[in-house]
PDB file of N, CA, C and O in Angstrom:
ATOM      1  N   MET A  30      22.656   5.264  31.387  1.00 44.00           N
ATOM      2  CA  MET A  30      23.882   5.037  30.625  1.00 44.00           C
ATOM      3  C   MET A  30      23.245   4.760  29.006  1.00 44.00           C
ATOM      4  O   MET A  30      22.291   4.033  28.934  1.00 44.00           O
ATOM      5  N   ALA A  31      23.799   5.483  28.093  1.00 49.00           N
ATOM      6  CA  ALA A  31      23.368   5.475  26.927  1.00 49.00           C
ATOM      7  C   ALA A  31      23.835   3.902  25.999  1.00 49.00           C
ATOM      8  O   ALA A  31      23.097   3.409  25.373  1.00 49.00           O
ATOM      9  N   ASN A  32      25.067   3.542  26.486  1.00 59.00           N
ATOM     10  CA  ASN A  32      25.579   2.249  25.858  1.00 59.00           C
ATOM     11  C   ASN A  32      25.626   1.188  26.775  1.00 59.00           C
ATOM     12  O   ASN A  32      26.120   1.243  28.189  1.00 59.00           O
ATOM     13  N   LYS A  33      24.582   0.239  26.387  1.00 76.00           N
ATOM     14  CA  LYS A  33      24.413  -0.893  27.731  1.00 76.00           C
ATOM     15  C   LYS A  33      25.186  -2.027  27.421  1.00 76.00           C
ATOM     16  O   LYS A  33      25.339  -2.971  28.246  1.00 76.00           O
ATOM     17  N   GLU A  34      25.847  -1.883  26.252  1.00 86.00           N
ATOM     18  CA  GLU A  34      27.037  -2.985  25.978  1.00 86.00           C
ATOM     19  C   GLU A  34      28.148  -2.817  26.972  1.00 86.00           C
ATOM     20  O   GLU A  34      28.886  -1.953  27.328  1.00 86.00           O
ATOM     21  N   LEU A  35      28.652  -4.115  27.557  1.00 87.00           N
ATOM     22  CA  LEU A  35      29.816  -4.111  28.511  1.00 87.00           C
ATOM     23  C   LEU A  35      31.294  -4.054  27.658  1.00 87.00           C
ATOM     24  O   LEU A  35      31.232  -4.680  26.754  1.00 87.00           O
ATOM     25  N   ALA A  36      31.985  -3.254  28.179  1.00 92.00           N
ATOM     26  CA  ALA A  36      33.172  -3.253  27.468  1.00 92.00           C
ATOM     27  C   ALA A  36      34.079  -4.741  27.995  1.00 92.00           C
ATOM     28  O   ALA A  36      33.377  -5.473  28.897  1.00 92.00           O
ATOM     29  N   MET A  37      35.012  -5.275  27.347  1.00 93.00           N
ATOM     30  CA  MET A  37      35.639  -6.291  27.232  1.00 93.00           C
ATOM     31  C   MET A  37      36.299  -6.639  28.670  1.00 93.00           C
ATOM     32  O   MET A  37      35.944  -7.703  29.237  1.00 93.00           O
ATOM     33  N   HIS A  38      36.743  -5.506  29.267  1.00 94.00           N
ATOM     34  CA  HIS A  38      37.312  -5.814  30.765  1.00 94.00           C
ATOM     35  C   HIS A  38      36.218  -5.921  31.781  1.00 94.00           C
ATOM     36  O   HIS A  38      36.396  -6.674  32.478  1.00 94.00           O
ATOM     37  N   GLU A  39      35.171  -5.284  31.470  1.00 93.00           N
ATOM     38  CA  GLU A  39      33.903  -5.439  32.083  1.00 93.00           C
ATOM     39  C   GLU A  39      33.179  -6.970  32.244  1.00 93.00           C
ATOM     40  O   GLU A  39      32.874  -7.673  33.229  1.00 93.00           O
ATOM     41  N   LYS A  40      33.258  -7.407  30.847  1.00 93.00           N
ATOM     42  CA  LYS A  40      32.914  -8.887  30.652  1.00 93.00           C
ATOM     43  C   LYS A  40      33.784 -10.008  31.384  1.00 93.00           C
ATOM     44  O   LYS A  40      33.286 -10.854  32.001  1.00 93.00           O
ATOM     45  N   LEU A  41      34.965  -9.700  31.414  1.00 95.00           N
ATOM     46  CA  LEU A  41      35.917 -10.517  31.947  1.00 95.00           C
ATOM     47  C   LEU A  41      35.694 -10.540  33.541  1.00 95.00           C
ATOM     48  O   LEU A  41      35.901 -11.522  34.139  1.00 95.00           O
ATOM     49  N   GLU A  42      35.515  -9.452  34.110  1.00 96.00           N
ATOM     50  CA  GLU A  42      35.590  -9.364  35.374  1.00 96.00           C
ATOM     51  C   GLU A  42      33.980  -9.985  35.884  1.00 96.00           C
ATOM     52  O   GLU A  42      34.115 -10.659  36.886  1.00 96.00           O
ATOM     53  N   VAL A  43      33.085  -9.881  35.199  1.00 94.00           N
ATOM     54  CA  VAL A  43      31.754 -10.532  35.692  1.00 94.00           C
ATOM     55  C   VAL A  43      31.900 -12.163  35.223  1.00 94.00           C
ATOM     56  O   VAL A  43      31.558 -13.085  36.152  1.00 94.00           O
ATOM     57  N   HIS A  44      32.772 -12.511  34.267  1.00 95.00           N
ATOM     58  CA  HIS A  44      33.032 -13.888  33.981  1.00 95.00           C
ATOM     59  C   HIS A  44      33.789 -14.335  35.110  1.00 95.00           C
ATOM     60  O   HIS A  44      33.726 -15.501  35.660  1.00 95.00           O
ATOM     61  N   GLU A  45      34.767 -13.586  35.818  1.00 96.00           N
ATOM     62  CA  GLU A  45      35.513 -14.211  36.797  1.00 96.00           C
ATOM     63  C   GLU A  45      34.592 -14.371  37.956  1.00 96.00           C
ATOM     64  O   GLU A  45      34.889 -15.279  38.985  1.00 96.00           O
ATOM     65  N   ILE A  46      33.791 -13.139  38.377  1.00 95.00           N
ATOM     66  CA  ILE A  46      32.700 -13.437  39.635  1.00 95.00           C
ATOM     67  C   ILE A  46      32.094 -14.680  39.271  1.00 95.00           C
ATOM     68  O   ILE A  46      31.695 -15.139  40.360  1.00 95.00           O
ATOM     69  N   LEU A  47      31.338 -14.772  38.182  1.00 96.00           N
ATOM     70  CA  LEU A  47      30.711 -16.079  37.838  1.00 96.00           C
ATOM     71  C   LEU A  47      31.304 -17.330  38.112  1.00 96.00           C
ATOM     72  O   LEU A  47      30.917 -18.176  38.892  1.00 96.00           O
ATOM     73  N   GLN A  48      32.644 -17.201  37.859  1.00 96.00           N
ATOM     74  CA  GLN A  48      33.318 -18.679  38.150  1.00 96.00           C
ATOM     75  C   GLN A  48      33.379 -18.768  39.521  1.00 96.00           C
ATOM     76  O   GLN A  48      33.270 -19.820  40.324  1.00 96.00           O
ATOM     77  N   ILE A  49      33.888 -17.788  40.226  1.00 95.00           N
ATOM     78  CA  ILE A  49      34.034 -17.832  41.955  1.00 95.00           C
ATOM     79  C   ILE A  49      32.563 -18.214  42.536  1.00 95.00           C
ATOM     80  O   ILE A  49      32.630 -19.170  43.384  1.00 95.00           O
ATOM     81  N   LYS A  50      31.531 -17.513  42.004  1.00 95.00           N
ATOM     82  CA  LYS A  50      30.330 -17.890  42.474  1.00 95.00           C
ATOM     83  C   LYS A  50      29.623 -19.400  42.229  1.00 95.00           C
ATOM     84  O   LYS A  50      29.033 -19.990  43.094  1.00 95.00           O
ATOM     85  N   SER A  51      30.086 -19.946  41.250  1.00 96.00           N
ATOM     86  CA  SER A  51      30.070 -21.209  40.763  1.00 96.00           C
ATOM     87  C   SER A  51      30.615 -22.301  41.725  1.00 96.00           C
ATOM     88  O   SER A  51      30.041 -23.382  42.018  1.00 96.00           O
ATOM     89  N   ALA A  52      31.720 -21.773  42.033  1.00 96.00           N
ATOM     90  CA  ALA A  52      32.609 -22.660  42.864  1.00 96.00           C
ATOM     91  C   ALA A  52      32.058 -22.719  44.088  1.00 96.00           C
ATOM     92  O   ALA A  52      31.922 -23.685  44.928  1.00 96.00           O
ATOM     93  N   CYS A  53      31.446 -21.483  44.528  1.00 93.00           N
ATOM     94  CA  CYS A  53      30.815 -21.432  45.962  1.00 93.00           C
ATOM     95  C   CYS A  53      29.470 -22.196  46.081  1.00 93.00           C
ATOM     96  O   CYS A  53      29.330 -22.903  47.178  1.00 93.00           O
ATOM     97  N   VAL A  54      28.927 -22.210  45.107  1.00 95.00           N
ATOM     98  CA  VAL A  54      27.498 -23.117  44.985  1.00 95.00           C
ATOM     99  C   VAL A  54      27.959 -24.649  45.001  1.00 95.00           C
ATOM    100  O   VAL A  54      27.168 -25.275  46.022  1.00 95.00           O
ATOM    101  N   ALA A  55      28.675 -25.016  44.332  1.00 95.00           N
ATOM    102  CA  ALA A  55      29.373 -26.444  44.375  1.00 95.00           C
ATOM    103  C   ALA A  55      29.754 -26.865  45.703  1.00 95.00           C
ATOM    104  O   ALA A  55      29.528 -27.688  46.547  1.00 95.00           O
ATOM    105  N   LYS A  56      30.571 -25.978  46.467  1.00 95.00           N
ATOM    106  CA  LYS A  56      31.236 -26.300  47.788  1.00 95.00           C
ATOM    107  C   LYS A  56      30.211 -26.288  48.928  1.00 95.00           C
ATOM    108  O   LYS A  56      29.967 -27.189  49.691  1.00 95.00           O
ATOM    109  N   SER A  57      29.186 -25.247  48.704  1.00 94.00           N
ATOM    110  CA  SER A  57      28.101 -25.132  49.674  1.00 94.00           C
ATOM    111  C   SER A  57      27.193 -26.477  49.555  1.00 94.00           C
ATOM    112  O   SER A  57      26.506 -27.101  50.632  1.00 94.00           O
ATOM    113  N   ALA A  58      26.864 -26.970  48.251  1.00 94.00           N
ATOM    114  CA  ALA A  58      25.918 -27.971  48.098  1.00 94.00           C
ATOM    115  C   ALA A  58      26.626 -29.402  48.526  1.00 94.00           C
ATOM    116  O   ALA A  58      25.924 -30.106  49.242  1.00 94.00           O
ATOM    117  N   MET A  59      28.027 -29.270  48.470  1.00 95.00           N
ATOM    118  CA  MET A  59      28.784 -30.384  48.974  1.00 95.00           C
ATOM    119  C   MET A  59      28.734 -30.681  50.778  1.00 95.00           C
ATOM    120  O   MET A  59      28.659 -31.549  50.929  1.00 95.00           O
ATOM    121  N   MET A  60      29.177 -29.427  50.949  1.00 94.00           N
ATOM    122  CA  MET A  60      29.206 -29.299  52.434  1.00 94.00           C
ATOM    123  C   MET A  60      27.826 -29.475  53.039  1.00 94.00           C
ATOM    124  O   MET A  60      27.777 -29.968  54.328  1.00 94.00           O
ATOM    125  N   GLN A  61      26.590 -29.077  52.417  1.00 92.00           N
ATOM    126  CA  GLN A  61      25.573 -29.387  53.149  1.00 92.00           C
ATOM    127  C   GLN A  61      25.120 -30.884  53.547  1.00 92.00           C
ATOM    128  O   GLN A  61      24.737 -31.067  54.260  1.00 92.00           O
ATOM    129  N   GLY A  62      25.616 -31.844  52.616  1.00 89.00           N
ATOM    130  CA  GLY A  62      25.502 -32.950  52.965  1.00 89.00           C
ATOM    131  C   GLY A  62      26.384 -33.698  54.119  1.00 89.00           C
ATOM    132  O   GLY A  62      26.053 -34.543  54.621  1.00 89.00           O
ATOM    133  N   LEU A  63      27.256 -32.894  54.245  1.00 93.00           N
ATOM    134  CA  LEU A  63      28.416 -33.336  55.171  1.00 93.00           C
ATOM    135  C   LEU A  63      28.113 -32.836  56.725  1.00 93.00           C
ATOM    136  O   LEU A  63      28.422 -33.404  57.617  1.00 93.00           O
ATOM    137  N   ALA A  64      27.171 -31.860  56.551  1.00 92.00           N
ATOM    138  CA  ALA A  64      27.037 -31.108  57.801  1.00 92.00           C
ATOM    139  C   ALA A  64      26.190 -31.949  58.726  1.00 92.00           C
ATOM    140  O   ALA A  64      25.078 -32.438  58.402  1.00 92.00           O
ATOM    141  N   SER A  65      26.329 -31.784  60.016  1.00 93.00           N
ATOM    142  CA  SER A  65      25.456 -32.765  60.986  1.00 93.00           C
ATOM    143  C   SER A  65      24.499 -31.713  61.871  1.00 93.00           C
ATOM    144  O   SER A  65      23.677 -32.128  62.186  1.00 93.00           O
ATOM    145  N   ASP A  66      24.953 -30.527  61.845  1.00 94.00           N
ATOM    146  CA  ASP A  66      24.091 -29.388  62.428  1.00 94.00           C
ATOM    147  C   ASP A  66      22.999 -28.910  61.839  1.00 94.00           C
ATOM    148  O   ASP A  66      23.155 -28.525  60.752  1.00 94.00           O
ATOM    149  N   LYS A  67      21.963 -28.957  62.410  1.00 95.00           N
ATOM    150  CA  LYS A  67      20.577 -28.661  61.692  1.00 95.00           C
ATOM    151  C   LYS A  67      20.698 -27.136  61.128  1.00 95.00           C
ATOM    152  O   LYS A  67      20.346 -26.818  59.954  1.00 95.00           O
ATOM    153  N   LYS A  68      21.172 -26.401  61.729  1.00 96.00           N
ATOM    154  CA  LYS A  68      21.257 -25.027  61.579  1.00 96.00           C
ATOM    155  C   LYS A  68      22.102 -24.628  60.398  1.00 96.00           C
ATOM    156  O   LYS A  68      21.874 -23.853  59.480  1.00 96.00           O
ATOM    157  N   LEU A  69      23.289 -25.175  60.407  1.00 95.00           N
ATOM    158  CA  LEU A  69      24.284 -25.097  59.543  1.00 95.00           C
ATOM    159  C   LEU A  69      23.667 -25.646  58.110  1.00 95.00           C
ATOM    160  O   LEU A  69      23.871 -24.956  57.144  1.00 95.00           O
ATOM    161  N   LYS A  70      23.186 -26.827  58.087  1.00 95.00           N
ATOM    162  CA  LYS A  70      22.336 -27.259  57.095  1.00 95.00           C
ATOM    163  C   LYS A  70      21.476 -26.407  56.414  1.00 95.00           C
ATOM    164  O   LYS A  70      21.347 -26.066  55.107  1.00 95.00           O
ATOM    165  N   GLU A  71      20.753 -25.596  57.219  1.00 95.00           N
ATOM    166  CA  GLU A  71      19.598 -24.633  56.713  1.00 95.00           C
ATOM    167  C   GLU A  71      20.557 -23.417  56.101  1.00 95.00           C
ATOM    168  O   GLU A  71      19.919 -22.864  54.976  1.00 95.00           O
ATOM    169  N   LEU A  72      21.518 -23.011  56.632  1.00 95.00           N
ATOM    170  CA  LEU A  72      22.209 -21.688  56.236  1.00 95.00           C
ATOM    171  C   LEU A  72      22.986 -22.066  54.895  1.00 95.00           C
ATOM    172  O   LEU A  72      22.908 -21.327  53.965  1.00 95.00           O
ATOM    173  N   LEU A  73      23.419 -23.661  54.757  1.00 95.00           N
ATOM    174  CA  LEU A  73      24.044 -23.931  53.349  1.00 95.00           C
ATOM    175  C   LEU A  73      22.956 -23.897  52.643  1.00 95.00           C
ATOM    176  O   LEU A  73      23.264 -23.746  51.187  1.00 95.00           O
ATOM    177  N   GLU A  74      21.986 -24.388  52.811  1.00 95.00           N
ATOM    178  CA  GLU A  74      20.589 -24.684  52.157  1.00 95.00           C
ATOM    179  C   GLU A  74      20.343 -22.916  51.116  1.00 95.00           C
ATOM    180  O   GLU A  74      20.189 -22.842  50.053  1.00 95.00           O
ATOM    181  N   GLU A  75      20.347 -22.246  52.258  1.00 95.00           N
ATOM    182  CA  GLU A  75      19.808 -20.988  51.911  1.00 95.00           C
ATOM    183  C   GLU A  75      20.980 -20.238  50.912  1.00 95.00           C
ATOM    184  O   GLU A  75      20.598 -19.598  50.030  1.00 95.00           O
ATOM    185  N   ASP A  76      22.239 -20.494  51.339  1.00 94.00           N
ATOM    186  CA  ASP A  76      23.375 -19.931  50.604  1.00 94.00           C
ATOM    187  C   ASP A  76      23.417 -20.541  49.182  1.00 94.00           C
ATOM    188  O   ASP A  76      23.556 -19.908  48.033  1.00 94.00           O
ATOM    189  N   VAL A  77      22.964 -21.945  48.988  1.00 95.00           N
ATOM    190  CA  VAL A  77      22.967 -22.500  47.832  1.00 95.00           C
ATOM    191  C   VAL A  77      21.806 -21.844  47.098  1.00 95.00           C
ATOM    192  O   VAL A  77      22.211 -21.667  45.768  1.00 95.00           O
ATOM    193  N   LYS A  78      20.810 -21.678  47.531  1.00 96.00           N
ATOM    194  CA  LYS A  78      19.459 -21.136  46.704  1.00 96.00           C
ATOM    195  C   LYS A  78      19.877 -19.546  46.157  1.00 96.00           C
ATOM    196  O   LYS A  78      19.669 -19.290  44.961  1.00 96.00           O
ATOM    197  N   LYS A  79      20.553 -18.932  47.431  1.00 95.00           N
ATOM    198  CA  LYS A  79      20.870 -17.394  46.897  1.00 95.00           C
ATOM    199  C   LYS A  79      21.838 -17.189  45.806  1.00 95.00           C
ATOM    200  O   LYS A  79      22.143 -16.449  44.689  1.00 95.00           O
ATOM    201  N   SER A  80      22.842 -18.211  45.863  1.00 95.00           N
ATOM    202  CA  SER A  80      23.989 -18.132  44.996  1.00 95.00           C
ATOM    203  C   SER A  80      23.634 -18.570  43.632  1.00 95.00           C
ATOM    204  O   SER A  80      24.265 -18.082  42.688  1.00 95.00           O
ATOM    205  N   LYS A  81      22.652 -19.699  43.430  1.00 95.00           N
ATOM    206  CA  LYS A  81      22.278 -20.207  42.158  1.00 95.00           C
ATOM    207  C   LYS A  81      21.568 -18.891  41.583  1.00 95.00           C
ATOM    208  O   LYS A  81      21.724 -18.619  40.316  1.00 95.00           O
ATOM    209  N   LYS A  82      20.810 -18.100  42.252  1.00 96.00           N
ATOM    210  CA  LYS A  82      20.101 -16.857  41.650  1.00 96.00           C
ATOM    211  C   LYS A  82      21.019 -16.100  40.945  1.00 96.00           C
ATOM    212  O   LYS A  82      21.018 -15.418  40.110  1.00 96.00           O
ATOM    213  N   VAL A  83      22.179 -15.798  41.776  1.00 95.00           N
ATOM    214  CA  VAL A  83      23.316 -14.703  41.521  1.00 95.00           C
ATOM    215  C   VAL A  83      23.788 -15.324  40.156  1.00 95.00           C
ATOM    216  O   VAL A  83      24.334 -14.458  39.266  1.00 95.00           O
ATOM    217  N   VAL A  84      24.010 -16.408  40.094  1.00 95.00           N
ATOM    218  CA  VAL A  84      24.597 -17.123  38.995  1.00 95.00           C
ATOM    219  C   VAL A  84      23.973 -16.859  37.593  1.00 95.00           C
ATOM    220  O   VAL A  84      24.491 -16.533  36.728  1.00 95.00           O
ATOM    221  N   GLU A  85      22.615 -17.314  38.063  1.00 96.00           N
ATOM    222  CA  GLU A  85      21.896 -16.917  36.710  1.00 96.00           C
ATOM    223  C   GLU A  85      21.778 -15.524  36.459  1.00 96.00           C
ATOM    224  O   GLU A  85      21.892 -15.336  35.124  1.00 96.00           O
ATOM    225  N   GLU A  86      21.851 -14.536  37.536  1.00 95.00           N
ATOM    226  CA  GLU A  86      21.800 -13.031  37.037  1.00 95.00           C
ATOM    227  C   GLU A  86      23.329 -12.694  36.264  1.00 95.00           C
ATOM    228  O   GLU A  86      22.911 -11.808  35.388  1.00 95.00           O
ATOM    229  N   LEU A  87      24.236 -13.305  36.686  1.00 94.00           N
ATOM    230  CA  LEU A  87      25.526 -13.116  36.023  1.00 94.00           C
ATOM    231  C   LEU A  87      25.504 -13.519  34.773  1.00 94.00           C
ATOM    232  O   LEU A  87      26.008 -12.968  33.788  1.00 94.00           O
ATOM    233  N   LYS A  88      24.922 -14.754  34.640  1.00 94.00           N
ATOM    234  CA  LYS A  88      24.742 -15.284  33.030  1.00 94.00           C
ATOM    235  C   LYS A  88      24.123 -14.433  32.136  1.00 94.00           C
ATOM    236  O   LYS A  88      24.347 -14.141  30.995  1.00 94.00           O
ATOM    237  N   ASP A  89      22.803 -13.936  32.837  1.00 93.00           N
ATOM    238  CA  ASP A  89      22.070 -12.873  32.081  1.00 93.00           C
ATOM    239  C   ASP A  89      22.942 -11.649  31.458  1.00 93.00           C
ATOM    240  O   ASP A  89      22.667 -11.258  30.528  1.00 93.00           O
ATOM    241  N   ILE A  90      23.911 -11.053  32.438  1.00 91.00           N
ATOM    242  CA  ILE A  90      24.446 -10.177  32.333  1.00 91.00           C
ATOM    243  C   ILE A  90      25.333 -10.462  30.932  1.00 91.00           C
ATOM    244  O   ILE A  90      25.784  -9.574  30.009  1.00 91.00           O
ATOM    245  N   LEU A  91      25.988 -11.605  31.068  1.00 90.00           N
ATOM    246  CA  LEU A  91      27.010 -11.977  29.892  1.00 90.00           C
ATOM    247  C   LEU A  91      26.607 -12.288  28.468  1.00 90.00           C
ATOM    248  O   LEU A  91      26.849 -12.252  27.482  1.00 90.00           O
ATOM    249  N   SER A  92      25.042 -12.506  28.656  1.00 87.00           N
ATOM    250  CA  SER A  92      24.291 -12.913  27.384  1.00 87.00           C
ATOM    251  C   SER A  92      23.784 -11.754  26.752  1.00 87.00           C
ATOM    252  O   SER A  92      23.962 -10.667  27.128  1.00 87.00           O
TER     253      SER A  92
END
């Protein structure tokens, strides 16, 4: 791709995905403290780690 600049509609879509992923991170982190099952806690912890990485990647795309 010759032009690496995102179009405005693409930036808006990435921003929308970023908002959704950020909400998912917050929810998983909160639910992690409420979960009593060990396996569920591990899954939520893994989800938080992966989602934080995705959030950072999306922020890099927007900057």
